[in-house]
XYZ file of C-alpha atoms in Angstrom:
558
model
C 16.714 95.894 49.496
C 13.073 93.922 49.956
C 13.413 90.434 50.552
C 12.102 87.925 49.064
C 7.908 86.791 50.057
C 7.293 84.067 51.311
C 4.496 82.983 49.150
C 7.112 82.977 45.710
C 9.180 80.650 47.251
C 6.510 78.077 48.676
C 5.443 78.825 45.022
C 8.829 77.478 43.272
C 9.124 74.499 45.551
C 5.144 73.809 44.408
C 6.440 74.059 40.848
C 9.859 71.715 41.095
C 7.473 69.005 42.761
C 4.800 69.584 39.799
C 7.696 69.028 36.991
C 8.439 65.846 39.587
C 5.600 64.689 39.704
C 4.841 65.460 35.804
C 8.464 63.163 35.012
C 7.693 60.581 36.929
C 4.157 60.635 35.447
C 5.967 60.974 32.038
C 8.097 57.873 32.959
C 4.647 55.851 33.944
C 3.411 56.776 30.381
C 6.286 56.185 27.707
C 6.168 53.014 30.046
C 2.917 51.377 29.926
C 3.305 52.831 25.990
C 5.969 50.471 26.199
C 4.539 48.145 27.361
C 1.618 48.362 25.146
C 3.484 48.535 22.227
C 5.960 46.053 23.108
C 2.328 43.944 24.289
C 0.566 44.936 21.312
C 4.322 43.264 18.651
C 4.307 40.452 20.281
C -0.107 39.630 19.621
C 0.915 40.561 16.021
C 4.174 37.572 16.117
C 1.840 35.501 17.498
C -1.079 36.088 15.684
C 1.017 36.417 12.085
C 2.217 32.924 13.108
C -0.540 31.118 14.193
C -2.243 32.628 10.911
C 0.533 31.333 8.845
C 0.567 27.905 10.895
C -3.652 27.765 10.385
C -3.649 29.336 7.134
C -0.479 27.995 5.122
C 1.178 25.001 7.631
C -1.792 22.964 8.400
C -3.334 23.098 5.303
C 0.107 22.381 3.686
C 0.569 19.354 5.720
C -3.217 17.858 5.498
C -3.098 18.769 1.636
C 0.438 16.210 2.054
C -0.901 13.395 4.038
C -4.036 13.232 1.318
C -1.541 13.215 -1.694
C 0.295 9.806 0.145
C -3.386 8.310 0.581
C -4.062 9.443 -2.585
C -1.040 7.642 -4.235
C -1.839 4.204 -2.157
C -4.975 4.491 -4.018
C -3.716 5.241 -7.490
C -1.689 1.839 -6.864
C -4.762 -0.231 -6.642
C -6.122 1.047 -9.325
C -2.996 0.307 -11.678
C -2.842 -3.222 -10.252
C -6.527 -3.133 -11.573
C -6.155 -2.348 -14.964
C -2.775 -4.429 -15.359
C -5.104 -7.544 -14.220
C -7.948 -6.486 -17.090
C -8.681 -9.510 -18.751
C -11.685 -8.047 -21.500
C -11.994 -4.296 -22.702
C -14.902 -4.290 -21.138
C -12.206 -4.531 -17.634
C -9.771 -2.380 -19.005
C -11.966 0.788 -20.021
C -13.195 1.047 -15.861
C -9.961 0.296 -14.973
C -8.515 3.155 -16.922
C -11.985 5.178 -15.866
C -10.601 4.489 -12.199
C -7.393 4.947 -12.796
C -7.868 8.891 -14.531
C -9.588 9.773 -11.699
C -7.494 8.517 -9.154
C -5.084 10.778 -10.997
C -6.992 13.950 -11.629
C -7.343 13.423 -7.896
C -3.794 13.098 -6.882
C -3.571 16.534 -9.248
C -5.802 18.256 -7.286
C -4.172 17.382 -3.667
C -0.755 18.016 -5.517
C -2.548 22.091 -6.781
C -3.764 22.507 -3.063
C -0.099 21.561 -1.522
C 1.517 24.029 -4.023
C 4.995 21.855 -4.682
C 7.883 22.453 -6.822
C 7.554 21.757 -10.127
C 9.805 18.998 -10.002
C 6.689 16.918 -8.135
C 4.346 17.933 -10.786
C 6.544 16.963 -13.310
C 6.596 13.523 -11.687
C 2.659 13.185 -12.363
C 2.809 14.157 -15.583
C 5.196 11.223 -15.964
C 2.798 8.641 -14.570
C 0.524 10.570 -16.574
C 2.595 8.938 -19.444
C 3.288 5.794 -18.558
C 0.233 5.361 -17.636
C -1.144 5.978 -21.156
C 1.600 3.628 -23.248
C 0.863 1.133 -20.366
C -2.908 1.393 -21.602
C -1.753 1.135 -25.013
C -0.136 -2.093 -23.959
C -2.908 -3.562 -22.829
C -5.259 -2.408 -25.590
C -2.737 -4.269 -27.253
C -2.693 -7.116 -25.719
C -5.742 -7.992 -25.775
C -6.095 -7.064 -29.688
C -2.963 -10.028 -29.609
C -5.317 -12.653 -27.569
C -8.581 -11.757 -29.308
C -6.667 -12.637 -32.962
C -5.847 -15.914 -31.061
C -9.288 -17.308 -30.197
C -10.139 -16.630 -34.075
C -7.277 -18.922 -34.519
C -8.407 -21.454 -32.634
C -11.886 -20.803 -33.571
C -10.739 -21.005 -37.481
C -8.756 -24.028 -36.811
C -11.945 -25.310 -35.542
C -13.671 -24.917 -38.820
C -11.403 -26.561 -40.433
C -11.889 -29.885 -38.583
C -15.774 -29.653 -39.620
C -14.560 -28.686 -43.055
C -12.721 -32.448 -42.713
C -14.536 -34.459 -41.489
C -16.999 -33.495 -44.402
C -15.239 -34.393 -47.353
C -14.386 -37.742 -45.721
C -18.197 -38.595 -45.083
C -18.555 -37.923 -48.913
C -15.228 -40.265 -49.676
C -15.525 -43.030 -47.168
C -16.157 -46.211 -48.479
C -14.235 -45.337 -52.389
C -11.416 -47.032 -51.124
C -10.308 -49.561 -48.050
C -7.903 -47.749 -46.624
C -10.265 -44.300 -46.467
C -11.587 -45.180 -42.829
C -8.353 -45.665 -41.795
C -6.695 -42.750 -42.792
C -9.508 -40.984 -41.535
C -8.960 -42.162 -38.258
C -5.225 -41.407 -38.310
C -6.127 -38.506 -39.594
C -8.614 -37.346 -36.250
C -6.276 -37.976 -34.115
C -3.602 -36.499 -35.645
C -5.241 -33.004 -35.522
C -6.987 -33.924 -31.942
C -2.692 -33.953 -30.913
C -2.344 -30.535 -32.669
C -5.794 -29.769 -31.083
C -4.358 -30.176 -27.380
C -1.181 -28.711 -28.854
C -2.895 -25.619 -29.240
C -5.111 -25.212 -25.873
C -1.149 -26.101 -24.455
C 0.409 -23.121 -26.551
C -2.432 -20.937 -25.095
C -1.697 -21.994 -21.215
C 2.079 -21.132 -21.973
C 4.095 -18.405 -19.904
C 7.341 -18.406 -21.291
C 8.895 -18.899 -24.445
C 11.249 -21.479 -24.354
C 8.327 -23.359 -23.825
C 6.356 -22.155 -26.569
C 9.324 -23.042 -28.789
C 9.117 -26.664 -27.598
C 5.502 -27.452 -28.132
C 5.640 -25.377 -32.480
C 8.648 -27.693 -32.833
C 5.905 -30.963 -31.933
C 3.090 -29.096 -33.685
C 4.875 -29.792 -37.008
C 5.999 -32.690 -36.265
C 2.504 -33.568 -36.232
C 1.858 -30.953 -39.113
C 4.320 -33.530 -40.622
C 2.533 -36.663 -39.975
C -0.618 -35.550 -40.793
C 1.279 -34.150 -43.986
C 2.430 -38.085 -44.563
C -1.289 -38.643 -43.476
C -3.168 -37.405 -46.782
C -0.141 -38.726 -48.941
C -1.535 -42.288 -48.018
C -5.006 -42.068 -49.106
C -7.003 -41.385 -52.504
C -6.347 -39.524 -55.216
C -9.703 -38.058 -54.836
C -9.466 -37.377 -51.297
C -6.127 -35.811 -50.941
C -6.599 -33.723 -53.897
C -9.262 -31.880 -51.328
C -6.922 -32.807 -47.554
C -3.987 -30.868 -49.262
C -5.022 -27.768 -48.661
C -6.977 -28.280 -45.718
C -3.109 -29.614 -44.374
C -1.933 -26.221 -45.969
C -4.738 -23.584 -44.313
C -3.689 -25.629 -40.438
C -0.002 -24.807 -41.230
C -0.659 -21.516 -42.172
C -3.186 -21.212 -39.266
C 0.074 -21.817 -36.698
C 2.817 -21.666 -37.713
C 3.359 -19.619 -40.492
C 3.439 -15.364 -39.607
C 0.207 -14.508 -37.958
C -0.223 -17.746 -37.356
C -1.168 -19.382 -33.639
C 1.820 -19.129 -32.609
C 3.342 -16.463 -33.412
C 0.480 -14.425 -32.040
C 0.522 -16.004 -28.428
C 5.343 -15.604 -28.784
C 3.941 -11.840 -29.266
C 1.345 -12.234 -26.510
C 3.589 -12.854 -24.034
C 6.058 -10.337 -25.363
C 3.303 -7.810 -24.518
C 2.688 -9.189 -21.169
C 6.194 -8.820 -20.197
C 6.872 -5.160 -21.260
C 3.500 -4.459 -19.880
C 4.496 -6.030 -16.440
C 7.510 -4.281 -16.160
C 5.606 -0.837 -17.437
C 4.212 -1.034 -14.332
C 6.961 -1.473 -11.963
C 8.569 1.841 -13.626
C 5.009 3.188 -12.527
C 4.621 1.581 -9.462
C 8.266 3.024 -8.933
C 7.087 6.294 -9.673
C 4.450 6.284 -7.487
C 6.187 5.690 -4.834
C 8.595 8.020 -5.032
C 6.186 10.188 -5.203
C 5.056 8.852 -1.742
C 8.062 10.179 -0.041
C 8.325 13.434 -1.655
C 4.896 13.872 0.024
C 5.882 12.412 3.277
C 9.061 14.432 3.407
C 7.167 18.049 1.836
C 5.018 16.889 4.759
C 7.877 16.736 7.430
C 9.464 19.514 5.951
C 6.438 21.476 7.260
C 6.308 19.631 10.865
C 9.743 20.938 10.637
C 8.946 25.081 9.752
C 6.085 24.217 12.694
C 8.038 23.499 15.570
C 10.365 26.224 14.136
C 7.907 28.865 14.541
C 6.787 27.912 17.835
C 10.636 28.284 19.347
C 10.741 31.015 17.572
C 7.556 32.633 19.671
C 8.842 31.488 23.140
C 12.395 32.807 23.538
C 10.553 35.669 22.342
C 8.587 35.193 24.990
C 10.990 34.755 27.341
C 13.637 37.944 26.172
C 10.255 40.109 26.877
C 9.895 38.860 30.726
C 13.412 39.335 31.307
C 12.450 42.831 29.915
C 9.527 43.228 32.216
C 11.714 42.781 35.405
C 14.249 45.120 34.578
C 10.525 47.624 34.791
C 9.251 46.351 37.616
C 12.302 47.098 39.515
C 12.420 50.984 38.179
C 9.393 51.936 38.592
C 8.460 50.110 41.856
C 5.672 52.479 42.790
C 3.386 51.172 40.361
C 4.197 47.475 41.405
C 0.308 47.132 41.560
C -0.833 48.591 37.998
C 2.109 46.492 36.424
C 1.745 43.764 37.918
C -2.606 43.777 37.244
C -1.244 44.046 34.169
C 1.328 41.637 33.942
C -1.018 38.884 35.159
C -4.193 40.184 32.882
C -1.707 39.669 29.311
C 1.860 38.385 29.691
C 0.157 34.924 31.899
C -1.817 34.538 29.061
C 0.297 34.794 26.764
C 2.896 32.138 28.848
C 0.138 30.543 29.048
C -0.397 30.219 26.005
C 2.630 29.570 23.890
C 2.957 26.273 26.389
C -0.572 25.368 24.396
C 1.181 25.823 21.244
C 4.563 23.913 22.139
C 2.916 20.988 23.558
C -0.039 21.046 20.559
C 1.921 18.051 18.854
C 2.056 15.846 21.603
C -1.483 16.012 22.571
C -5.321 17.415 21.680
C -6.490 19.572 23.526
C -9.843 19.858 24.874
C -11.766 22.698 23.312
C -14.079 25.377 24.980
C -16.606 28.277 23.883
C -14.617 31.197 22.544
C -14.898 34.451 23.913
C -12.133 36.708 22.305
C -9.680 36.042 20.190
C -6.961 34.078 21.808
C -9.559 31.900 23.009
C -10.647 31.559 19.362
C -6.866 30.796 18.268
C -6.882 27.808 20.987
C -9.895 26.926 19.161
C -8.495 26.872 15.965
C -5.328 25.674 16.803
C -7.156 22.372 18.642
C -8.982 21.425 15.468
C -5.688 21.727 13.705
C -4.150 19.371 16.056
C -7.819 16.247 16.237
C -6.635 16.789 12.559
C -3.228 15.878 12.635
C -3.592 13.188 14.913
C -5.963 11.398 12.444
C -3.979 11.554 9.925
C -0.776 9.913 11.133
C -2.998 6.753 12.547
C -4.407 6.777 9.276
C -0.798 7.022 7.684
C 0.224 4.495 10.178
C -2.755 2.179 9.600
C -1.757 1.871 6.399
C 1.391 0.650 7.224
C 0.582 -1.834 9.516
C -1.971 -3.477 7.368
C -1.300 -5.714 3.675
C -2.605 -3.790 1.256
C -3.866 -7.492 -0.501
C -5.355 -9.053 2.548
C -6.207 -5.793 4.361
C -4.558 -8.203 7.657
C -1.209 -7.361 9.610
C 1.910 -7.318 7.662
C 5.761 -8.627 8.354
C 6.272 -5.377 9.674
C 2.208 -5.200 12.328
C 4.280 -8.619 13.062
C 8.023 -7.771 14.350
C 5.865 -4.994 16.587
C 3.732 -7.536 17.852
C 6.340 -10.357 18.662
C 9.196 -8.286 19.540
C 6.370 -6.717 22.050
C 5.205 -10.092 23.047
C 8.529 -11.109 23.707
C 10.117 -8.356 25.748
C 11.442 -8.660 29.232
C 9.006 -7.903 31.558
C 6.449 -10.399 29.326
C 8.459 -12.996 29.427
C 7.799 -14.842 32.645
C 3.825 -14.370 32.459
C 1.761 -16.399 30.319
C 3.250 -19.333 27.448
C 3.563 -17.922 24.035
C 2.942 -20.120 20.660
C 3.849 -19.280 16.878
C 2.406 -20.497 13.980
C 4.220 -20.302 10.456
C 1.330 -21.170 7.847
C 2.359 -21.884 3.856
C -0.214 -22.378 0.651
C 1.198 -25.542 -0.889
C 1.871 -25.421 -4.123
C 0.487 -21.939 -4.520
C 3.213 -21.635 -8.057
C 1.999 -23.745 -9.786
C -1.095 -22.228 -8.616
C -0.390 -19.071 -9.516
C 0.977 -20.470 -13.341
C -2.349 -22.334 -13.647
C -4.741 -19.926 -12.999
C -3.392 -16.445 -13.063
C -2.146 -13.918 -10.401
C -4.891 -11.928 -10.378
C -6.767 -15.442 -9.432
C -3.953 -16.405 -6.737
C -4.691 -13.153 -5.342
C -8.454 -13.351 -4.557
C -6.856 -17.115 -2.978
C -4.998 -14.962 -0.693
C -7.591 -13.153 -0.110
C -9.924 -15.735 0.653
C -7.373 -17.487 3.175
C -6.986 -14.511 4.986
C -10.525 -14.269 5.234
C -10.448 -17.863 6.935
C -7.310 -17.809 8.948
C -8.839 -14.133 10.319
C -12.022 -16.237 11.370
C -10.418 -18.522 13.143
C -8.477 -16.750 15.090
C -10.463 -14.705 16.041
C -9.792 -12.424 20.451
C -8.385 -9.767 20.959
C -5.155 -10.919 21.989
C -4.351 -13.339 18.909
C -2.907 -11.709 15.532
C -2.355 -12.616 12.566
C -0.338 -11.480 9.382
C 0.490 -11.951 5.939
C 4.585 -12.032 6.183
C 5.326 -12.383 2.183
C 3.862 -14.519 -1.250
C 1.792 -17.246 0.274
C 3.625 -17.163 3.591
C 1.088 -16.514 7.027
C 2.218 -16.551 10.349
C -0.039 -15.953 13.581
C 0.807 -14.530 17.507
C -1.145 -16.846 19.899
C -0.438 -15.347 23.358
C -1.051 -17.637 26.588
C -1.408 -20.733 24.511
C 0.464 -23.768 25.354
C 2.119 -26.696 22.635
C -1.904 -28.337 23.416
C -3.761 -25.719 22.652
C -1.473 -23.791 19.464
C -1.837 -27.695 18.027
C -5.296 -27.832 18.066
C -5.808 -24.025 16.986
C -3.414 -25.050 13.785
C -5.881 -27.764 13.498
C -9.264 -25.525 13.625
C -7.263 -23.439 10.677
C -6.772 -26.580 8.632
C -10.343 -27.317 8.887
C -10.997 -23.576 8.038
C -9.013 -23.956 4.972
C -10.538 -27.433 3.602
C -14.042 -25.381 4.210
C -13.121 -22.504 1.900
C -12.963 -25.690 -0.566
C -10.635 -23.747 -3.444
C -10.084 -25.401 -6.486
C -6.394 -26.735 -7.555
C -6.288 -28.941 -9.750
C -2.405 -28.771 -10.224
C -1.711 -29.387 -6.543
C 0.593 -33.338 -5.956
C -1.941 -34.014 -3.297
C -5.360 -32.673 -3.076
C -7.764 -30.920 -6.024
C -7.983 -28.455 -3.759
C -5.489 -25.725 -1.596
C -4.014 -26.709 1.443
C -2.033 -25.662 3.804
C 1.256 -26.676 5.619
C 1.546 -25.253 9.612
C 5.275 -25.461 11.548
C 4.269 -24.696 15.035
C 6.914 -23.058 18.266
C 6.729 -21.943 21.960
C 7.875 -20.773 24.586
C 6.841 -21.651 27.664
C 6.825 -19.580 30.415
C 9.519 -18.366 32.419
C 11.505 -19.255 29.048
C 14.198 -16.359 27.865
C 13.595 -16.617 23.665
C 13.936 -13.665 21.288
C 12.371 -13.823 17.860
C 14.935 -15.764 15.508
C 15.174 -18.480 17.737
C 11.062 -18.447 17.581
C 10.550 -18.046 13.754
C 13.975 -20.343 13.365
C 11.929 -23.219 15.509
C 8.666 -22.734 13.487
C 10.514 -22.947 10.228
C 12.022 -25.616 11.272
C 8.966 -27.841 12.122
C 7.080 -26.101 9.020
C 9.604 -27.444 6.531
C 9.204 -31.068 8.623
C 5.619 -30.492 7.200
C 6.571 -30.255 4.033
C 9.188 -32.861 3.950
C 5.918 -34.920 5.486
C 3.758 -34.865 2.458
C 1.726 -31.298 3.331
C -2.081 -30.926 4.346
C -0.761 -31.084 8.057
C 1.121 -29.057 11.056
C 4.113 -29.920 13.474
C 5.058 -29.165 16.433
C 8.748 -28.170 16.671
C 8.630 -30.483 20.062
C 6.769 -33.421 18.167
C 9.933 -33.021 15.928
C 12.026 -33.226 19.052
C 10.426 -36.505 20.136
C 11.030 -38.208 17.307
C 14.909 -37.297 17.496
C 14.927 -38.609 20.431
C 13.630 -41.879 20.234
């Protein structure tokens, strides 16, 4: 029996080695295919997430922020419409309101809101139309009132002509003419008082007085000569018809006051609707922001799972550690960096750089998004800390600043003074000149206060209504009193007319000053209560003055 050839045996061994190498090579190929597939899948997931954020979530958040800003602008246009006093002003305000509504509608379409938001916008549009019709009717009634006054003046002219023709026919004519003229002048004064009346009960009191005067007018006419009496009685009847009959001046003024009340009520309702819409847009933005965080968290968790799989693969294929490490360094490390940057993107913007590949382009696009969101957030923060009427800080900004100044790490460093400012007899100013003029006066006062307290450390804010407050860091009681005097001088220089003030013919202010001295611990309530006590002391002492709480305590001690 022949023995097997050694060459054939060697060939068999070589074939086994080739199979082993082939199996090993196949395993390496499968590993690389698996790694490549996993990388491609994860990169596609990342690309999908970033595309969704870039083309859906980011624009939706931006449009939601824009919608909130447009709703604030719509409130300003609503104020312009409500305060219009002439048809021309009403048409201008109506154009501005429709413009802001269209812009708000466009932003809503871009943000892809639900039907509830669009239904709310439609309701706001309908209520705006109703308010516009109310204001139009109010202006028509005001025009009719003006016509009635002119007709009353023309009757006075006719009466003077009649008296002129009959003077001398009887000795009583001249005396009766004087009585008639005096009574008619009193009626005219009451008519002008009707025009400034803002309450229905006051209007009815005036109506009773007018009826008495009309009765007096009739009695005077009865005492005249028969020829003159025959001509005066129809004129007296015409005066009565102009004043107290249906569609007379008093009825028109009552209707005008009701129209004003209805317009104000509808304005408040529309304000609430706009506020609801703004809250909805803010909630929509918050939901999108949460969606963004969830996507980033999902991507981070996927990366951690992938890393664990890679560790196991490296242990099984130690012979390919260098190749796998190179692949890991080139692809996985960059993916981890990208994930960390996406996770931190909402915290601070990333400096953009020249794009070299797809990942760099994604970095650049997301940097721009981060800058846009930070800008929008800053604008919303500024709006929330600013008074919409005077464009100075509001009560919320004041509370934040004062809390900071009174914090424990700043208490022992410097003195701190607070000045509480209140406009004297401002209710009478609004009643006399109207709320629109009152708003203008507050704007002028705020401007004068801002110019007077010019410092990067000082702060002036509107606390509400006609009340303002100033924070004066590093100011002693003596320095704060000097600033208070400068404020009073500035308001006097503003020279704002106030005929109904009981102490001056111009707008004046009363001030209360309180100081937390260096090293003293005080809270907001205590310091503001002291300033409030000082303010009321100024008012009780006759207004148009400034009082420091220390001065009150010295007076009480003496």
